[in-house]
mmCIF file of C-alpha atoms in Angstrom:
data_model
loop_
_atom_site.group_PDB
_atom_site.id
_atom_site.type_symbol
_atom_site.label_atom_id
_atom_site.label_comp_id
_atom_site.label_asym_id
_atom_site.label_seq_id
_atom_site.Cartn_x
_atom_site.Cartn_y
_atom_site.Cartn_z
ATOM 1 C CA UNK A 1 39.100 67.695 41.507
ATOM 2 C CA UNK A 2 42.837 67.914 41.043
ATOM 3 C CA UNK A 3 45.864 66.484 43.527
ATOM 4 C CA UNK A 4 45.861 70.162 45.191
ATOM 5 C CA UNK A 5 42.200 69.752 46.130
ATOM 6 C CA UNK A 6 42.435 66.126 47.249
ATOM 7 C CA UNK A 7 45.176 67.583 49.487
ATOM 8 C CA UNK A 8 43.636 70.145 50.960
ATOM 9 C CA UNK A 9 40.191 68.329 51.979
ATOM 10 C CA UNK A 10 42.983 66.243 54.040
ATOM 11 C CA UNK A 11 44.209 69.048 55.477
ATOM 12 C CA UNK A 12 41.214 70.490 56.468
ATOM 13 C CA UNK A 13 40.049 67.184 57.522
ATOM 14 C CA UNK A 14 43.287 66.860 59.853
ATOM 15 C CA UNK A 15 42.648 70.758 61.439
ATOM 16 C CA UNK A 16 39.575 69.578 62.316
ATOM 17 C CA UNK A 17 40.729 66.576 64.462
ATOM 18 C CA UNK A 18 43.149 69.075 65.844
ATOM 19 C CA UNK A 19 40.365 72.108 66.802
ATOM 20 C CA UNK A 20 38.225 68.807 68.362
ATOM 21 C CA UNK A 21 40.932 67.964 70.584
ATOM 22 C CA UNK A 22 41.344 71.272 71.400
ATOM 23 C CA UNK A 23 38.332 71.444 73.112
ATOM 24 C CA UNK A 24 37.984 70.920 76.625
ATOM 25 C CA UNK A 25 34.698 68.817 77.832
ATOM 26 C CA UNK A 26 32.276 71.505 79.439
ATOM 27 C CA UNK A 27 30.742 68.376 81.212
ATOM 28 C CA UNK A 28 31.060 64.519 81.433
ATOM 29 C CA UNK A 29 28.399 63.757 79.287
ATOM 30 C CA UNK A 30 30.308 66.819 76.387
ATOM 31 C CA UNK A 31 33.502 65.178 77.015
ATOM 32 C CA UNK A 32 31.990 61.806 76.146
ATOM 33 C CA UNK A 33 30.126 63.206 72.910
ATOM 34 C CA UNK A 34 33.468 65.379 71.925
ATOM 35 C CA UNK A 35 35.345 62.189 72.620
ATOM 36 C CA UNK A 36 33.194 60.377 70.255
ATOM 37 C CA UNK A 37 33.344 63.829 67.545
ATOM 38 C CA UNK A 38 36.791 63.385 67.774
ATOM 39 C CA UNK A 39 37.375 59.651 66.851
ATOM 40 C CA UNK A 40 35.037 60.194 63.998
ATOM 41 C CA UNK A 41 36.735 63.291 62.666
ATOM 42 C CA UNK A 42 40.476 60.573 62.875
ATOM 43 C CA UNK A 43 38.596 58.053 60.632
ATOM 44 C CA UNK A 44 37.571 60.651 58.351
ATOM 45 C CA UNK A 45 40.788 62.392 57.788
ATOM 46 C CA UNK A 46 42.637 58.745 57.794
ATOM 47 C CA UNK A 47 40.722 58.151 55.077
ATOM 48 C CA UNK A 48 40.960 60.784 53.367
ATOM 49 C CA UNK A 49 44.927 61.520 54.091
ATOM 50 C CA UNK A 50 45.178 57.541 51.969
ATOM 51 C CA UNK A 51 42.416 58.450 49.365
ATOM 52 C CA UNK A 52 44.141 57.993 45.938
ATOM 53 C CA UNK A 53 44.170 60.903 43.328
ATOM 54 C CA UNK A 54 41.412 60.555 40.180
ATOM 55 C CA UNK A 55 44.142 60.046 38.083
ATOM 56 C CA UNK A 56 44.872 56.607 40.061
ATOM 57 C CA UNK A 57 41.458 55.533 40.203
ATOM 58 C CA UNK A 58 40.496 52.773 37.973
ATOM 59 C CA UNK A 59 37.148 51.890 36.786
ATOM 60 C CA UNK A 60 37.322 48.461 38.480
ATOM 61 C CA UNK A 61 37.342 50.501 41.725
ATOM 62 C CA UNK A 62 35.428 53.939 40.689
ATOM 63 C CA UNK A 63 31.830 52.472 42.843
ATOM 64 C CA UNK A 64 33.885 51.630 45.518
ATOM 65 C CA UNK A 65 35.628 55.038 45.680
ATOM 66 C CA UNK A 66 32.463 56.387 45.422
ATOM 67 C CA UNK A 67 30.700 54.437 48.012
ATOM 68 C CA UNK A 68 33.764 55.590 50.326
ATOM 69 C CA UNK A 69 33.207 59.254 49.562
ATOM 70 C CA UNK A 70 29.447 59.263 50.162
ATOM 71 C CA UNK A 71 30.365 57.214 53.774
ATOM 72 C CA UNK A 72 32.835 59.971 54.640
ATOM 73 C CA UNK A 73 30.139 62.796 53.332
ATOM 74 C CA UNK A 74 27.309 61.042 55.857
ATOM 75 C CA UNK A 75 30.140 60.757 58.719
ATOM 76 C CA UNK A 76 30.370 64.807 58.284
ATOM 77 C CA UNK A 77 27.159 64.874 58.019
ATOM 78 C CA UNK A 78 26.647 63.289 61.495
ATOM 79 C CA UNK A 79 29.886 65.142 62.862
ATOM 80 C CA UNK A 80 28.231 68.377 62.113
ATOM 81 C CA UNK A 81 24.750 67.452 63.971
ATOM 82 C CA UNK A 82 27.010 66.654 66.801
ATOM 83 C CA UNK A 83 28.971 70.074 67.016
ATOM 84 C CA UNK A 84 25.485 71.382 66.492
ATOM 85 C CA UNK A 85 24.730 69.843 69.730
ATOM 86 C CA UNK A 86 27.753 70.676 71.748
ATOM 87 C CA UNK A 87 27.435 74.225 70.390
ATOM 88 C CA UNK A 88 24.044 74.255 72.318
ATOM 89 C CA UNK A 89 25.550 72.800 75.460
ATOM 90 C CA UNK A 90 28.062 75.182 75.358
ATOM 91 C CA UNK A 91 26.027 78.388 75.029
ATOM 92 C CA UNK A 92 23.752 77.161 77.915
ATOM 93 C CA UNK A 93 26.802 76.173 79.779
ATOM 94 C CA UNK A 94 28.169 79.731 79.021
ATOM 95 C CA UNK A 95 24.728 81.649 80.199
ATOM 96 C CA UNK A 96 25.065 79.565 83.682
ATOM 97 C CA UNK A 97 28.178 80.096 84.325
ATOM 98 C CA UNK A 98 27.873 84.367 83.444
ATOM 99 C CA UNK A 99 27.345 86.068 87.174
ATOM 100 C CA UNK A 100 25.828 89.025 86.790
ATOM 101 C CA UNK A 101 25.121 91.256 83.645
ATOM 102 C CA UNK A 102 26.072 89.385 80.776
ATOM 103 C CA UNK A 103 26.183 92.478 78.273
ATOM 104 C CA UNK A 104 28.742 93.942 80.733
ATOM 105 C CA UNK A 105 30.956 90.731 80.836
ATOM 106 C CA UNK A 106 30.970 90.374 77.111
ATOM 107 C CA UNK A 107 32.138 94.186 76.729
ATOM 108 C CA UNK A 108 35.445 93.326 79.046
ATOM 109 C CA UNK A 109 38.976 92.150 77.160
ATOM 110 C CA UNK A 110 39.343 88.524 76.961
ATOM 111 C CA UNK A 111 42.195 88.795 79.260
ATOM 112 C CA UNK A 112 39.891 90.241 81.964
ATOM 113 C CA UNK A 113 37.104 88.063 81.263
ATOM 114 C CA UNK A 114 39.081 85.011 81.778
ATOM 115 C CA UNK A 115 40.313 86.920 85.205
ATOM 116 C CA UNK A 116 37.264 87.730 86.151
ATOM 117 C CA UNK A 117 34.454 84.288 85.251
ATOM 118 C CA UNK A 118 37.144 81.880 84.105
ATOM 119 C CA UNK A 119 33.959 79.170 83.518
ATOM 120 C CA UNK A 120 32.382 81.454 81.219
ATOM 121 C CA UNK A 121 35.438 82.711 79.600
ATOM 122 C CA UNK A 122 36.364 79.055 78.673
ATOM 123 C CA UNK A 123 32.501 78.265 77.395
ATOM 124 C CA UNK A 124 32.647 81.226 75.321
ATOM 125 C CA UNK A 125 36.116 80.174 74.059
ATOM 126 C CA UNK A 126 34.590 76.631 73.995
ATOM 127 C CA UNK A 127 31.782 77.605 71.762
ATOM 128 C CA UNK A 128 33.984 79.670 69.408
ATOM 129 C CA UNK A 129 35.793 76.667 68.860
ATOM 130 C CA UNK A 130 33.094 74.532 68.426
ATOM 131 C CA UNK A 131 31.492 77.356 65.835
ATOM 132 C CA UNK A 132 35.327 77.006 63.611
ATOM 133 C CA UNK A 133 35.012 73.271 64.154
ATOM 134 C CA UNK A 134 31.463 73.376 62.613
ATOM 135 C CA UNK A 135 32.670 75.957 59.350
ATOM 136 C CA UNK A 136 35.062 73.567 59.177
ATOM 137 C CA UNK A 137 33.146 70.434 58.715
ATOM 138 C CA UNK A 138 30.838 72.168 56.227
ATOM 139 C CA UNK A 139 33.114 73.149 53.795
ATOM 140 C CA UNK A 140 34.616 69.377 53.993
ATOM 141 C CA UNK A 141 31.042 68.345 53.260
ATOM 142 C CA UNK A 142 31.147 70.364 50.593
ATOM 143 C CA UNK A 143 34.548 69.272 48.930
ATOM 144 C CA UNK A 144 33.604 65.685 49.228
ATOM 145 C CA UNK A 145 30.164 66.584 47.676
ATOM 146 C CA UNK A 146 32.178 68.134 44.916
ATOM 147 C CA UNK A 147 34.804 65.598 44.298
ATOM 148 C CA UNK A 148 31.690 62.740 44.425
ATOM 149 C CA UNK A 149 30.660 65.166 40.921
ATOM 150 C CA UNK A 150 33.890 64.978 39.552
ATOM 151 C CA UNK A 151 34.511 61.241 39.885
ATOM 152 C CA UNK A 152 31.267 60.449 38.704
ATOM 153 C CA UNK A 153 32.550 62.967 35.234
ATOM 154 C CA UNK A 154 36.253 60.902 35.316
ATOM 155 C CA UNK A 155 33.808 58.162 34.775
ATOM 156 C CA UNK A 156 31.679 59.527 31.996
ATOM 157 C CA UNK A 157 34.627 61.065 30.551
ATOM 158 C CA UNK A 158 36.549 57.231 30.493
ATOM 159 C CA UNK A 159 32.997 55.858 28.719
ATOM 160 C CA UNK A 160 33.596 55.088 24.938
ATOM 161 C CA UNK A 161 31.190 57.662 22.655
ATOM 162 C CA UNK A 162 27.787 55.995 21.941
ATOM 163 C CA UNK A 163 26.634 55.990 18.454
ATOM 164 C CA UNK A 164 23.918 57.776 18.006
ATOM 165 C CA UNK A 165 23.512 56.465 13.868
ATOM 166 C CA UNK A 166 22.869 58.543 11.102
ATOM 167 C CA UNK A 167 19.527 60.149 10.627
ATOM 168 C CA UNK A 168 18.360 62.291 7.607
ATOM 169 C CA UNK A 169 17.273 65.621 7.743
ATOM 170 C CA UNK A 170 13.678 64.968 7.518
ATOM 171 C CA UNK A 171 13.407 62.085 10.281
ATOM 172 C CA UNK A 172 14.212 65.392 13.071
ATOM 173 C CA UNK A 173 11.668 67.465 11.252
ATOM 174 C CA UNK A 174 8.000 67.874 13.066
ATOM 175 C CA UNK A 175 5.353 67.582 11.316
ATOM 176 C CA UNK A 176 3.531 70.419 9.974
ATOM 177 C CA UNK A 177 0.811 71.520 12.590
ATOM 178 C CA UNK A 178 -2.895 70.885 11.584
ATOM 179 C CA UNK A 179 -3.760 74.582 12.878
ATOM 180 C CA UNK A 180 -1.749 76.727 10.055
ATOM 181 C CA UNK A 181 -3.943 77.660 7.436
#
């Protein structure tokens, strides 16, 4: 993974913390799970914002980086099960707070939506969030998966060439099978 990639998984990792606190608790107990989503998501891109570049990664500390990487991949990992459930909260927090026809409400402009059933309006905007948040943490799941592959090659690639001796011809050749005539 080169420097541009290394940069952007901290990027991403950084507009994540900012869509989290973006979000507005739909209820005490979301607030205290998005709360929690969002200190997670800090440690993961303040990681990843001091994570050195391949090139400055020496084989002294190559298990450790590695170890690091597959802790930030499991902390996504739980981050996303957590939008996953905060997604859910939302949507039934949403179809509560709808009064009357649904269909009908979701047809209106956002503008008269938020006029109109400002709850729902901000648990569908809530959930929208929440469903950018989650796209979000995926692909950085993804990158970190990916740059796990290509430390584990910087380390095959810094390995000295095995030798594999010299064999003649006839040592690689099968045997003749028993069942020609």
């Amino acid at each position: 993974m080169n420097n541009n990639k290394i940069a952007s998984l901290a990027e991403r990792s950084t507009y994540a913390v900012e869509l989290a606190d973006s979000l507005d608790g739909i209820d005490a107990v979301a607030a205290t799970q998005l709360n929690e989503l969002s200190i997670m998501l800090r440690e993961i891109a303040a990681q990843l914002n001091g994570f050195p570049f391949i090139e400055q990664i020496s084989d002294q500390t190559l298990e450790q980086r590695r170890k690091q990487v597959t802790e930030l991949r499991a902390w996504c990992v739980q981050c996303s099960k957590d939008t996953d459930m905060l997604m859910e909260q939302a949507a039934e927090f949403y179809r509560s707070a709808v009064i009357g026809d649904k269909d009908a409400f979701e047809t209106l402009e956002p503008e008269v939506q938020a006029q109109a059933q400002p709850k729902a309006y901000e648990a569908k905007q809530a959930f929208q969030t929440l469903k950018q948040l989650k796209d979000v943490i995926t692909h950085m799941t993804s990158d970190l998966l990916d740059f796990n592959g290509k430390l584990d090659h910087a380390h095959l690639n810094s390995l000295p060439e095995q030798d594999v001796g010299n064999f003649a011809y006839e040592d690689n050749v099968p045997a003749p099978s028993d069942l020609s005539p």
